[in-house]
C-alpha positions as a Markdown table, in Angstrom:
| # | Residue | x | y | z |
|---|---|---|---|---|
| 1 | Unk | -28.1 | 44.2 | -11.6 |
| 2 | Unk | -27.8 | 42.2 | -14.5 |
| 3 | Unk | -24.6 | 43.2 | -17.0 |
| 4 | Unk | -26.4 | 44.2 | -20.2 |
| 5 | Unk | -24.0 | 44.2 | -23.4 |
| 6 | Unk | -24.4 | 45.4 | -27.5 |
| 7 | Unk | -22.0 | 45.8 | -29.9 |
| 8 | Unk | -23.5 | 49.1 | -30.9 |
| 9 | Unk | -25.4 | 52.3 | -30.2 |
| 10 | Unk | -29.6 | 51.3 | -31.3 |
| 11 | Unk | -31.7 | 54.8 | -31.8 |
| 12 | Unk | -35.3 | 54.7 | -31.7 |
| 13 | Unk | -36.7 | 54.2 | -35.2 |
| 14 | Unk | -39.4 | 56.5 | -35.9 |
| 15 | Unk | -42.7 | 54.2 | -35.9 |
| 16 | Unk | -45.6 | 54.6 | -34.6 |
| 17 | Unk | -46.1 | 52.4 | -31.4 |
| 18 | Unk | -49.6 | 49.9 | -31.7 |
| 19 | Unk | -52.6 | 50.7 | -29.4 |
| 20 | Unk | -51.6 | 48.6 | -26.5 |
| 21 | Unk | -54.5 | 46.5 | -25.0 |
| 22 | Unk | -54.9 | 48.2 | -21.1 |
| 23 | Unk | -55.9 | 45.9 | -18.4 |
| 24 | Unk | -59.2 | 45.8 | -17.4 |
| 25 | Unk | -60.7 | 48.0 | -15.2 |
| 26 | Unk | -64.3 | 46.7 | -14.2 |
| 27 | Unk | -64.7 | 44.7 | -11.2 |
| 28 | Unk | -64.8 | 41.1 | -12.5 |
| 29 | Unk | -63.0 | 38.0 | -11.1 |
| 30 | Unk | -60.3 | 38.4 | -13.1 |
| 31 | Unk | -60.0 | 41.8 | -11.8 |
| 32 | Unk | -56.8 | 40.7 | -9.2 |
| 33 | Unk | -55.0 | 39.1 | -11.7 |
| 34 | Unk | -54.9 | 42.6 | -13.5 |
| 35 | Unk | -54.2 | 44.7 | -11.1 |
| 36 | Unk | -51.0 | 42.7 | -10.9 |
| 37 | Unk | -48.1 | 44.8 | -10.5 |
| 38 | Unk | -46.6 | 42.6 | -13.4 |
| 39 | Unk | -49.2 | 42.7 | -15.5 |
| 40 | Unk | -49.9 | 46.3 | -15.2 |
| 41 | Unk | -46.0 | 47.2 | -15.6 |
| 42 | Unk | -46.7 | 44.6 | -19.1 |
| 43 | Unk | -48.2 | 47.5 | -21.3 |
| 44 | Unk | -45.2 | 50.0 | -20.7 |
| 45 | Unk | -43.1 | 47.1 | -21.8 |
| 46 | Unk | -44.9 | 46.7 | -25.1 |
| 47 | Unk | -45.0 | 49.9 | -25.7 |
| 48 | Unk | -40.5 | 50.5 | -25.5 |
| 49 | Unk | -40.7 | 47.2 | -27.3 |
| 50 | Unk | -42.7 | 48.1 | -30.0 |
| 51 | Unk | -40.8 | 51.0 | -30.7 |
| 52 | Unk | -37.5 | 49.0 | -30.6 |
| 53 | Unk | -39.3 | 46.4 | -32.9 |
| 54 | Unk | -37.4 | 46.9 | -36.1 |
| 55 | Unk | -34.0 | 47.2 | -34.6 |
| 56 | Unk | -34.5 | 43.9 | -33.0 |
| 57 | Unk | -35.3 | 42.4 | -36.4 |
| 58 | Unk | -32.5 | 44.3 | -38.2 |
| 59 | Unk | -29.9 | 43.1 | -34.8 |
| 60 | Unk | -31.1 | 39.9 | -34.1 |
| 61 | Unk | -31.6 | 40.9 | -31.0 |
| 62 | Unk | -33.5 | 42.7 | -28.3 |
| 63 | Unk | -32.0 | 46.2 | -27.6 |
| 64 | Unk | -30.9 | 47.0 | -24.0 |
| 65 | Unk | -33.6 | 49.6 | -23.4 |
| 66 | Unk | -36.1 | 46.6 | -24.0 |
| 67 | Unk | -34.5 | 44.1 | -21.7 |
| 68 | Unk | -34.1 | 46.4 | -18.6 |
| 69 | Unk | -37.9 | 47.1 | -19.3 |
| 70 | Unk | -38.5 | 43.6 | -19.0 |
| 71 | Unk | -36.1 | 43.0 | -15.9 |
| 72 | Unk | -38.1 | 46.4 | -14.7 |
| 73 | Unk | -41.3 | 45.7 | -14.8 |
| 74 | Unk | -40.6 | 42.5 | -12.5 |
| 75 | Unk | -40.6 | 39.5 | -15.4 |
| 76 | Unk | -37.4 | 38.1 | -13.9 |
| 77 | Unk | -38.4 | 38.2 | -10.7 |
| 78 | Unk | -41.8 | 36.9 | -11.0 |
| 79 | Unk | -41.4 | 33.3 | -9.6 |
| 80 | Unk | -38.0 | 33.7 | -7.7 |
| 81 | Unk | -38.8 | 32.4 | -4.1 |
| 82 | Unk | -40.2 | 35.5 | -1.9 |
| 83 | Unk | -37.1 | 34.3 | 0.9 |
| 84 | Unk | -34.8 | 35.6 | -2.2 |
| 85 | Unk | -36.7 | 39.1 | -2.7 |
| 86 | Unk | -38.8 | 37.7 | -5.8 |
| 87 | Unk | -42.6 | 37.5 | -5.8 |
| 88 | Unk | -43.5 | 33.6 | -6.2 |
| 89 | Unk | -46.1 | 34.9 | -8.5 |
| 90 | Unk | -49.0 | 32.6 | -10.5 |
| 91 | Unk | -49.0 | 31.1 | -13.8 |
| 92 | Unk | -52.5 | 33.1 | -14.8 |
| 93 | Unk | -50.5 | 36.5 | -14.1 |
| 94 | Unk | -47.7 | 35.8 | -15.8 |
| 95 | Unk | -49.4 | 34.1 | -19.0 |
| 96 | Unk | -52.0 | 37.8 | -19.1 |
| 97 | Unk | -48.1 | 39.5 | -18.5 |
| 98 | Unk | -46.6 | 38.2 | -21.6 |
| 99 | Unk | -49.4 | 38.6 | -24.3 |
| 100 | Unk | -49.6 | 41.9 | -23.4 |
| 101 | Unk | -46.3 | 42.8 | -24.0 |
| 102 | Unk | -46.9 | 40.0 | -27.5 |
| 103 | Unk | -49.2 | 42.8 | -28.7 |
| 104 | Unk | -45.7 | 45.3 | -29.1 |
| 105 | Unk | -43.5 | 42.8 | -29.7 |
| 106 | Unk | -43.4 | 38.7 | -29.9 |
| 107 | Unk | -39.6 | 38.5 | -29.5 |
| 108 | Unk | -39.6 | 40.6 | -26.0 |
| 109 | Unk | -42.8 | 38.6 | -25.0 |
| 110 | Unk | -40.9 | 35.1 | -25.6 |
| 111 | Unk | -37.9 | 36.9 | -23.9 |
| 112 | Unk | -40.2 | 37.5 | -21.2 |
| 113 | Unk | -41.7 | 34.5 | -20.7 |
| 114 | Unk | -38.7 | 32.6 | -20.9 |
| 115 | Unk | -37.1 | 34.7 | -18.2 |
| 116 | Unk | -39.8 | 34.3 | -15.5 |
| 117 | Unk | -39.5 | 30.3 | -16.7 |
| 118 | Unk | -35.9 | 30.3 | -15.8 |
| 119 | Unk | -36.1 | 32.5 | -12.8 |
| 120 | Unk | -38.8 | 29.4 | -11.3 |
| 121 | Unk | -36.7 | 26.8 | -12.6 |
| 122 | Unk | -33.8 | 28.4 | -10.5 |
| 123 | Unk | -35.6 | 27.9 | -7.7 |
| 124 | Unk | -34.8 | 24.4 | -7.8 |
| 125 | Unk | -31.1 | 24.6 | -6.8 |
| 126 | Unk | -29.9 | 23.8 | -3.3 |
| 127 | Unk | -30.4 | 26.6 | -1.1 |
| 128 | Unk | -26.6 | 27.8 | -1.5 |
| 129 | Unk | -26.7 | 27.8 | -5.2 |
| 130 | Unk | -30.2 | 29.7 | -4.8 |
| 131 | Unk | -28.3 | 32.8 | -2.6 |
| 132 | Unk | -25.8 | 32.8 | -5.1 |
| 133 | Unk | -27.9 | 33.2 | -8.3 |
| 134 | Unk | -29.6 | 35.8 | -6.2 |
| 135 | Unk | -26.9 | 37.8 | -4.2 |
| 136 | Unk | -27.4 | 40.6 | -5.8 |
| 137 | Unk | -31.3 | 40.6 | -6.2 |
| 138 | Unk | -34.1 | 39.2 | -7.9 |
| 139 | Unk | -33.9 | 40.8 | -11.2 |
| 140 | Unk | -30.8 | 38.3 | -12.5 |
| 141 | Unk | -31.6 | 37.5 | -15.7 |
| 142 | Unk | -31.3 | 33.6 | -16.1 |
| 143 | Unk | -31.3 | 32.1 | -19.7 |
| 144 | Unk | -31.4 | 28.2 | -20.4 |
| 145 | Unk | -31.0 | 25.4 | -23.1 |
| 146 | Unk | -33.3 | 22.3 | -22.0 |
| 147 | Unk | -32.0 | 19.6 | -23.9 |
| 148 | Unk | -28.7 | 17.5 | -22.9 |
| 149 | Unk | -26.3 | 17.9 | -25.1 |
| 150 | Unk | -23.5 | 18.3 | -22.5 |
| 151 | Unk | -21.3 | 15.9 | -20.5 |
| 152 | Unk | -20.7 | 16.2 | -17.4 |
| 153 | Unk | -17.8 | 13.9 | -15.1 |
| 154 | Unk | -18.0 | 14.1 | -11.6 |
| 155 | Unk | -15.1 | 15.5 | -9.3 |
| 156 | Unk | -14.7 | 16.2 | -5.9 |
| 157 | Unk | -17.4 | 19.2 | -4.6 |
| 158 | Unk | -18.8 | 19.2 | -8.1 |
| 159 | Unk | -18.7 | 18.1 | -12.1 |
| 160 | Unk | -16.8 | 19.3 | -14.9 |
| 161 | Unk | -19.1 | 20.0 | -17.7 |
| 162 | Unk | -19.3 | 20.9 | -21.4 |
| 163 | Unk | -21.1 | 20.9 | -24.8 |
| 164 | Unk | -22.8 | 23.2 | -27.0 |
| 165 | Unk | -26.6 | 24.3 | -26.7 |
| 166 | Unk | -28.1 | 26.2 | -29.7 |
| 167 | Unk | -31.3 | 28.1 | -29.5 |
| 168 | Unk | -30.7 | 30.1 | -26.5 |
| 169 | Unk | -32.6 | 32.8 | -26.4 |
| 170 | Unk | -31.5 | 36.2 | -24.8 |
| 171 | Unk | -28.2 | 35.1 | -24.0 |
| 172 | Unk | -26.4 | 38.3 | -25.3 |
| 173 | Unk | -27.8 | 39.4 | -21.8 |
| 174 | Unk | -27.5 | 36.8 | -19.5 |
| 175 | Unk | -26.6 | 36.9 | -16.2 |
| 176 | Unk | -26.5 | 33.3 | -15.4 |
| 177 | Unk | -27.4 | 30.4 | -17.8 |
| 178 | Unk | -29.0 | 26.9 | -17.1 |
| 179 | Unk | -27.7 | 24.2 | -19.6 |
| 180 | Unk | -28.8 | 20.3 | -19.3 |
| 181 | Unk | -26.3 | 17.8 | -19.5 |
| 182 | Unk | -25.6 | 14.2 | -18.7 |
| 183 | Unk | -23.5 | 12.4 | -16.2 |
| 184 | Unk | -20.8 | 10.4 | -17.4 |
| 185 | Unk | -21.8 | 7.5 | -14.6 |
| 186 | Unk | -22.7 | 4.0 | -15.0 |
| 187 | Unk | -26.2 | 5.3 | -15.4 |
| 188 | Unk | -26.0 | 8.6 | -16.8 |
| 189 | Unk | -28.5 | 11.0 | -15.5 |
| 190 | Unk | -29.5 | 14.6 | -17.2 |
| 191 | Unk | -29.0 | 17.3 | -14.6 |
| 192 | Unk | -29.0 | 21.0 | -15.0 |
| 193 | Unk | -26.1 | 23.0 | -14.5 |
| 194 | Unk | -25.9 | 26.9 | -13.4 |
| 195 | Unk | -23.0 | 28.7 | -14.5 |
| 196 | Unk | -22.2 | 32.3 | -14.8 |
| 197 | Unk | -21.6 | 34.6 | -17.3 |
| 198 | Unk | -17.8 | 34.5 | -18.6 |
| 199 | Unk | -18.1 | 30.4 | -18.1 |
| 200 | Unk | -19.1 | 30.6 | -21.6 |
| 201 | Unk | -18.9 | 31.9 | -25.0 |
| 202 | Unk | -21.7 | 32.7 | -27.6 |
| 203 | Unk | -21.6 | 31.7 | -31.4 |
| 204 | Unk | -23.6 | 34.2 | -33.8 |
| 205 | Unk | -25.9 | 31.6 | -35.1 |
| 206 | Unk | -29.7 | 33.0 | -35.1 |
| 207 | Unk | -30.9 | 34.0 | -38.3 |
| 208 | Unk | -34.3 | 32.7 | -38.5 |
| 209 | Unk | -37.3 | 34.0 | -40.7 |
| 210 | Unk | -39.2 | 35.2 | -37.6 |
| 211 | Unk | -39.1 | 36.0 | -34.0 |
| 212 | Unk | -35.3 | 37.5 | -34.9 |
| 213 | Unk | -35.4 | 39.4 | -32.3 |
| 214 | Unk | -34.8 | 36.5 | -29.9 |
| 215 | Unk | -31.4 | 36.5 | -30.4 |
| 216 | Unk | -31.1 | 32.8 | -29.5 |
| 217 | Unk | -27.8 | 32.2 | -30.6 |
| 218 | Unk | -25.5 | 29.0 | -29.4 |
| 219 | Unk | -23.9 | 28.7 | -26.4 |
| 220 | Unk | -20.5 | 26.8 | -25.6 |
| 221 | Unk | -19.3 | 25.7 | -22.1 |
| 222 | Unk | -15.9 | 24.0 | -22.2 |
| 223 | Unk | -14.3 | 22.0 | -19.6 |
| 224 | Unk | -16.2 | 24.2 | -16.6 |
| 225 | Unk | -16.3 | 23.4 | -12.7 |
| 226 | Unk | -19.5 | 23.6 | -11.3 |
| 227 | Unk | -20.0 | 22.7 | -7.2 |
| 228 | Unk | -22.4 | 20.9 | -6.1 |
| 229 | Unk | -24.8 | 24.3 | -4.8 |
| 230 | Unk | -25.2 | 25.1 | -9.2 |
| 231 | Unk | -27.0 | 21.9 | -9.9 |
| 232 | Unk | -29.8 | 19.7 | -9.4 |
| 233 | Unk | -31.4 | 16.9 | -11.4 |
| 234 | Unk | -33.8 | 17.1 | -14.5 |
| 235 | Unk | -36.3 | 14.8 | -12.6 |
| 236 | Unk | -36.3 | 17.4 | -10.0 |
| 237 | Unk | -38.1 | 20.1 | -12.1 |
| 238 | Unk | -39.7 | 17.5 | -14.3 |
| 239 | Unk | -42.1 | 16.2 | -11.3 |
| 240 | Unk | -41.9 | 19.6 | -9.3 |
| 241 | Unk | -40.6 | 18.6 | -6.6 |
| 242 | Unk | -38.6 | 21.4 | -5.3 |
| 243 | Unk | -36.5 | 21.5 | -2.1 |
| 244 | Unk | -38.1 | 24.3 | 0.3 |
| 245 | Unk | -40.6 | 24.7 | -1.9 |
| 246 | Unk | -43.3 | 27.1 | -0.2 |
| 247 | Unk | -45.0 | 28.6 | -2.9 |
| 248 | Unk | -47.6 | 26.5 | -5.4 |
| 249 | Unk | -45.6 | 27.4 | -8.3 |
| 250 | Unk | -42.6 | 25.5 | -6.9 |
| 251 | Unk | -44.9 | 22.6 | -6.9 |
| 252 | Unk | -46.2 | 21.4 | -10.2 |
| 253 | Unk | -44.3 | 19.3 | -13.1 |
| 254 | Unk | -42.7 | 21.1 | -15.9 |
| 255 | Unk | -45.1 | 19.7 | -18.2 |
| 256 | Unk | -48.0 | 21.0 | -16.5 |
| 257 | Unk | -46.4 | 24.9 | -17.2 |
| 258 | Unk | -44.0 | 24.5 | -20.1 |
| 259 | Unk | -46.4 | 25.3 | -22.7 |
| 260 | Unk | -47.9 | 27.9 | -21.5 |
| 261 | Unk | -44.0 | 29.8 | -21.7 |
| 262 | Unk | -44.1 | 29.8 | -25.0 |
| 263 | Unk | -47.9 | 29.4 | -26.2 |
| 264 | Unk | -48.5 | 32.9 | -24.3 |
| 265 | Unk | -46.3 | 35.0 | -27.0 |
| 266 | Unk | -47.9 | 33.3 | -29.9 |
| 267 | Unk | -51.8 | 34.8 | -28.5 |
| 268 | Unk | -49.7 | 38.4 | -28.3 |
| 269 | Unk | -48.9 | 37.9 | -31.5 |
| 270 | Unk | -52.6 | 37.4 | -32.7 |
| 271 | Unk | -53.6 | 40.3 | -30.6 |
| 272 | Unk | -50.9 | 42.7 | -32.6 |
| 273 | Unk | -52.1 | 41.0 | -35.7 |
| 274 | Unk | -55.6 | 42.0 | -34.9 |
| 275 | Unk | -54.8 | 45.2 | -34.4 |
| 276 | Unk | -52.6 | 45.6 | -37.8 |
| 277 | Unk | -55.6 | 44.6 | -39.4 |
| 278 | Unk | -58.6 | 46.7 | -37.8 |
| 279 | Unk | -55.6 | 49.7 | -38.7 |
| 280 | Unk | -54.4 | 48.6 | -42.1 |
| 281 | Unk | -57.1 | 46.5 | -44.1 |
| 282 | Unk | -60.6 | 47.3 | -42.3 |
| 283 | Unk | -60.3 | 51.0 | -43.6 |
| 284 | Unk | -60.7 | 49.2 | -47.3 |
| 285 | Unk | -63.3 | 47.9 | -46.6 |
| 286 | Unk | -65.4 | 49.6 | -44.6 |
| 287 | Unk | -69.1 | 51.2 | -46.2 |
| 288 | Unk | -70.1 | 54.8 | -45.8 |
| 289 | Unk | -72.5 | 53.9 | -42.8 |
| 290 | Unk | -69.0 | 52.7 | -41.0 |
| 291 | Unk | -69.8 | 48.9 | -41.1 |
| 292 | Unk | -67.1 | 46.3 | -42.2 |
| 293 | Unk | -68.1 | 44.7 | -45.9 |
| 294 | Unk | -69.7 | 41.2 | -45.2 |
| 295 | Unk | -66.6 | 39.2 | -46.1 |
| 296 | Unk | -64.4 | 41.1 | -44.1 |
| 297 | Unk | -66.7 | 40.8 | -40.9 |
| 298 | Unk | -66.7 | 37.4 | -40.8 |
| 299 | Unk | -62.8 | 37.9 | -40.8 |
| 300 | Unk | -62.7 | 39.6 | -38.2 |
| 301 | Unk | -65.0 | 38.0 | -35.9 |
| 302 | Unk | -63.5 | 34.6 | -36.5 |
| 303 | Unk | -60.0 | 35.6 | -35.6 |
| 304 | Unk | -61.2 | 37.9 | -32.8 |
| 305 | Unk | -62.6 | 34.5 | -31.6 |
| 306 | Unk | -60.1 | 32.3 | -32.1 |
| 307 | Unk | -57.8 | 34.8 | -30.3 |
| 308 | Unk | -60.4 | 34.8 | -27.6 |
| 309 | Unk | -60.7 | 31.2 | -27.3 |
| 310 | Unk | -56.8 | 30.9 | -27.1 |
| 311 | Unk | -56.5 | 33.2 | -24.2 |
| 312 | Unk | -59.3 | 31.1 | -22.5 |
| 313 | Unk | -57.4 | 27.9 | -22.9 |
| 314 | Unk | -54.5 | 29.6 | -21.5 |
| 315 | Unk | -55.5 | 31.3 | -18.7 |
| 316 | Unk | -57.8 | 28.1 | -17.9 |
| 317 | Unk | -54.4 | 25.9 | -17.5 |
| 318 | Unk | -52.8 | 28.4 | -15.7 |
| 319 | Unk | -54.9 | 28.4 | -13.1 |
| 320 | Unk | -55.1 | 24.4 | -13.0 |
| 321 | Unk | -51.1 | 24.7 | -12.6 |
| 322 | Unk | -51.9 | 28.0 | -9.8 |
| 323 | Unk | -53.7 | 24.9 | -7.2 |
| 324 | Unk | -50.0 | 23.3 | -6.9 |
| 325 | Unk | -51.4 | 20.1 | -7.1 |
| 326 | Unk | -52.1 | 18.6 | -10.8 |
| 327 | Unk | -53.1 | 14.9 | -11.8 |
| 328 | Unk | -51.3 | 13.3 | -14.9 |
| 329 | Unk | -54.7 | 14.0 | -16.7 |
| 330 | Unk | -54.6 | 17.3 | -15.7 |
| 331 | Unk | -51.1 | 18.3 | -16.4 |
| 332 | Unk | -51.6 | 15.8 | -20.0 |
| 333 | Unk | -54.7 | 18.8 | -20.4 |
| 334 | Unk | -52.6 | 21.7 | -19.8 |
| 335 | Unk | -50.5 | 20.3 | -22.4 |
| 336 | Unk | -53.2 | 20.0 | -24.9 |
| 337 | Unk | -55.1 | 23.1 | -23.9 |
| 338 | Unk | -51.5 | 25.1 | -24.6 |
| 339 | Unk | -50.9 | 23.4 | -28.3 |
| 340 | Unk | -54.5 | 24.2 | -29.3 |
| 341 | Unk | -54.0 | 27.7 | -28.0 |
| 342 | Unk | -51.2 | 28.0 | -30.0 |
| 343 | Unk | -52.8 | 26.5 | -33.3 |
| 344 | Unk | -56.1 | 28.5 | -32.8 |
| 345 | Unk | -54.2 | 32.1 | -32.7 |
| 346 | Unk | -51.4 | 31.3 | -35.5 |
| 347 | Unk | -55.1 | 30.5 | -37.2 |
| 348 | Unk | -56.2 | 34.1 | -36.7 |
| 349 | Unk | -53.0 | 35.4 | -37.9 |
| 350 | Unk | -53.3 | 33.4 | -41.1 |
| 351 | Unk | -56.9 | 34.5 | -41.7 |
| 352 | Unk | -55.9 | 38.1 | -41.5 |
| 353 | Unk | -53.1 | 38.0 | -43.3 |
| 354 | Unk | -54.3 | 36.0 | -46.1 |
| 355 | Unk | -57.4 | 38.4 | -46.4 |
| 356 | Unk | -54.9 | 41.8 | -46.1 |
| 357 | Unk | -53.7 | 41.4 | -49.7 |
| 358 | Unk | -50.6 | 42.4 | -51.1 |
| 359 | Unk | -49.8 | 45.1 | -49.1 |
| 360 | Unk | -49.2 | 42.9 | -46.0 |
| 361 | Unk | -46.6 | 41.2 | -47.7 |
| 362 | Unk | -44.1 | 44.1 | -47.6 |
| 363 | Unk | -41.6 | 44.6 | -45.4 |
| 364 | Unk | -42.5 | 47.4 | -43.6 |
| 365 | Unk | -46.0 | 46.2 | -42.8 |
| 366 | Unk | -46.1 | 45.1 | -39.2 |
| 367 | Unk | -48.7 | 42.4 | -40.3 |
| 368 | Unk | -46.4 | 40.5 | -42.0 |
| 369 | Unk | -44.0 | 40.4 | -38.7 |
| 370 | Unk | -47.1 | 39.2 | -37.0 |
| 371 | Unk | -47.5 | 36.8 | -39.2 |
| 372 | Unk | -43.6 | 35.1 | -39.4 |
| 373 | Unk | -43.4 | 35.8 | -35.4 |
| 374 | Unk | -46.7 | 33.7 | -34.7 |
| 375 | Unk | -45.6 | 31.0 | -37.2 |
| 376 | Unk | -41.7 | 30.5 | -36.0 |
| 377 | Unk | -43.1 | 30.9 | -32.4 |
| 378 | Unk | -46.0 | 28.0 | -32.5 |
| 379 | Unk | -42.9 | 25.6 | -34.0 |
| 380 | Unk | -42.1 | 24.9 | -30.7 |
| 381 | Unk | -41.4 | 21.4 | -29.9 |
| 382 | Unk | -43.5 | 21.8 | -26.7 |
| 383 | Unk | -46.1 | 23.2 | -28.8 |
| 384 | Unk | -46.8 | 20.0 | -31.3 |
| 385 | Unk | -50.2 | 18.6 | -31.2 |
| 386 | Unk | -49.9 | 15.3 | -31.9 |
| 387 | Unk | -48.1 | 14.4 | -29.4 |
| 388 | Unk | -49.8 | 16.1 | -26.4 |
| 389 | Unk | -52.9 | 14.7 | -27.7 |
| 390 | Unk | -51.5 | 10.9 | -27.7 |
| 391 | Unk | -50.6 | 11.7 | -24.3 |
| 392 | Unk | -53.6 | 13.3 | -23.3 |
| 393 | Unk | -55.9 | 10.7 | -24.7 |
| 394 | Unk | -54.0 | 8.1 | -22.9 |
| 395 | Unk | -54.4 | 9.4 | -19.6 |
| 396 | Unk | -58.3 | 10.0 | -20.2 |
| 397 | Unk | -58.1 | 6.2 | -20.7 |
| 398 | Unk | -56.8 | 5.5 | -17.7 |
| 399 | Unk | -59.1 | 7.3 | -15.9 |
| 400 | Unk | -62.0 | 4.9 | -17.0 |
């Protein structure tokens, strides 16, 4: 069970919790991916997490209660290998998982997503490193830092590592972390390293304008053995090859999946937005017959679209990346597919909170949360649309 620490005592403020979007019920294709165990366990989430919202802003941090949720309702778990006791579970369930929870919170959804990411990345270790991570179940809670700014020298049996990773989200409660480094050989090469909690120590260094509830502080490992079972090469997870690998999400390229991680909080966020705004600002302007003013209509029916036409994009990629087997077009379009997402629903928070007036802009309206969440989320490097539409456009030209 993963060791959950806090320097203090959080109480439930005394908010009202958002109407939480239920999963459908009618028969429709997308009616399995619903019924989902994780998906369906996704609107209790939002609903502790929405309640926990403002301590997690005043914190800088997600509060226990809201992480066990999370490691509860299977998040963790769902694409650790089903030989380890986890679920192997698909891209479309997890991306449906996440906004859901977005709509309470978008800090606990990009905790979420990140921890199913990590949990699949794991799942590229050796065997023996993959029954250690998971000796004591599925739900470990594995954070990670993707960029290699560590050194590490081999040894006999293993490498001594260390360097400093900033932006690590949920580490407060980490089991487990994943940090990328390179080898100190005559041609270096970036491998990930797993070590375990007390390896490392954590520098207070989060203190951005949204998502603050991330708590992606900095991480230091210094001068740390790590054998040969806790490591595996970056090229590994990059073209998804994974040893074993018997389920189809252990078989497609990072960059064919890494954007929907973190595109799929950003459409939460534009879901909570929209429902800030139908709560807040359609009252105002709503006529005695009960319709919405003109103006204010075509408001809400443009970013009621664009959040629609994000989730499509979404779920559309994840089931691309569900087949296991992507071409470089396809996994250059999942790329694409996941920045527009993410551009489209920061685009419906910006139209409803430009048109919600001053009183979105105080503190205590959850609009303007919405608002810095979407924004700080859809920064994301992965998330940049230039560059997945150079890519994207090359590939379509090689196809001619």
């Amino acid at each position: 069970m993963p060791t959950q620490q806090t320097s203090r005592q959080i109480s439930d403020p005394q908010i009202p919790a958002p109407q939480i979007s239920a999963p459908r019920t009618a028969v429709d294709p997308a009616s399995r991916i619903d019924s989902a165990a994780v998906v369906v366990a996704a609107a209790d989430v939002a609903k502790i997490a929405a309640e926990h919202a403002q301590a997690a802003e005043r914190d800088r941090r997600l509060s226990p209660e809201v992480v066990r949720s999370m490691l509860d309702a299977g998040f963790a778990r769902h694409f650790v290998p089903r030989r380890h006791g986890g679920d192997a579970g698909t891209f479309e369930e997890i991306v449906r998982a996440v906004a859901v929870v977005g709509e309470g919170c978008t800090s606990a959804a990009w905790a979420a997503s990140l921890t199913a990411s990590l949990g699949r990345m794991a799942a590229y270790l050796p065997e023996a490193g993959r029954r250690r991570i998971w000796a004591g179940g599925p739900d470990t809670l594995i954070v990670g830092a993707l960029m290699p700014f560590g050194r590490a020298r081999r040894e006999e049996g293993g490498w001594r590592i260390g360097g400093t990773w900033p932006y690590v989200s949920v580490v407060d409660h980490a089991d487990w972390a994943l940090v990328c480094a390179m080898t100190t050989e005559e041609r270096p090469v970036a491998r990930f390293f797993a070590v375990p909690r007390g390896s490392w120590r954590t520098e207070d260094t989060w203190s951005s304008v949204g998502m603050r509830g991330t708590g992606s502080n900095t991480l230091h490992v210094e001068d740390v053995f790590v054998p040969d079972e806790l490591t595996f090469t970056r090229d590994a997870v990059a073209t998804g090859v994974a040893e074993d690998a018997e389920a189809p999400c252990h078989r497609v390229p990072l960059k064919a999946v890494n954007g929907l991680c973190f595109a799929a909080p950003v459409l939460g966020a534009a879901r909570a937005a929209l429902t800030a705004w139908r709560e807040g600002t359609a009252p105002r302007h709503t006529s005695a017959s009960g319709g919405l003013e003109s103006a204010a209509a075509v408001v809400l029916g443009r970013a009621a679209g664009e959040a629609d036409t994000a989730a499509l994009l979404l779920e559309s990629a994840a089931r691309r990346a569900d087949t296991g087997r992507v071409t470089d077009l396809e996994v250059a379009r999942n790329s694409r597919d996941c920045a527009l997402a993410a551009e489209l629903a920061t685009a419906a928070v910006d139209r409803l909170f430009t048109s919600a007036g001053t009183r979105a802009h105080q503190e205590s309206a959850p609009l303007q949360r919405h608002w810095r969440d979407a924004h700080s989320a859809a920064g994301h490097v992965v998330l940049g649309f230039p560059a997945a539409a150079e890519t994207y456009a090359r590939e379509l030209q090689r196809e001619k």
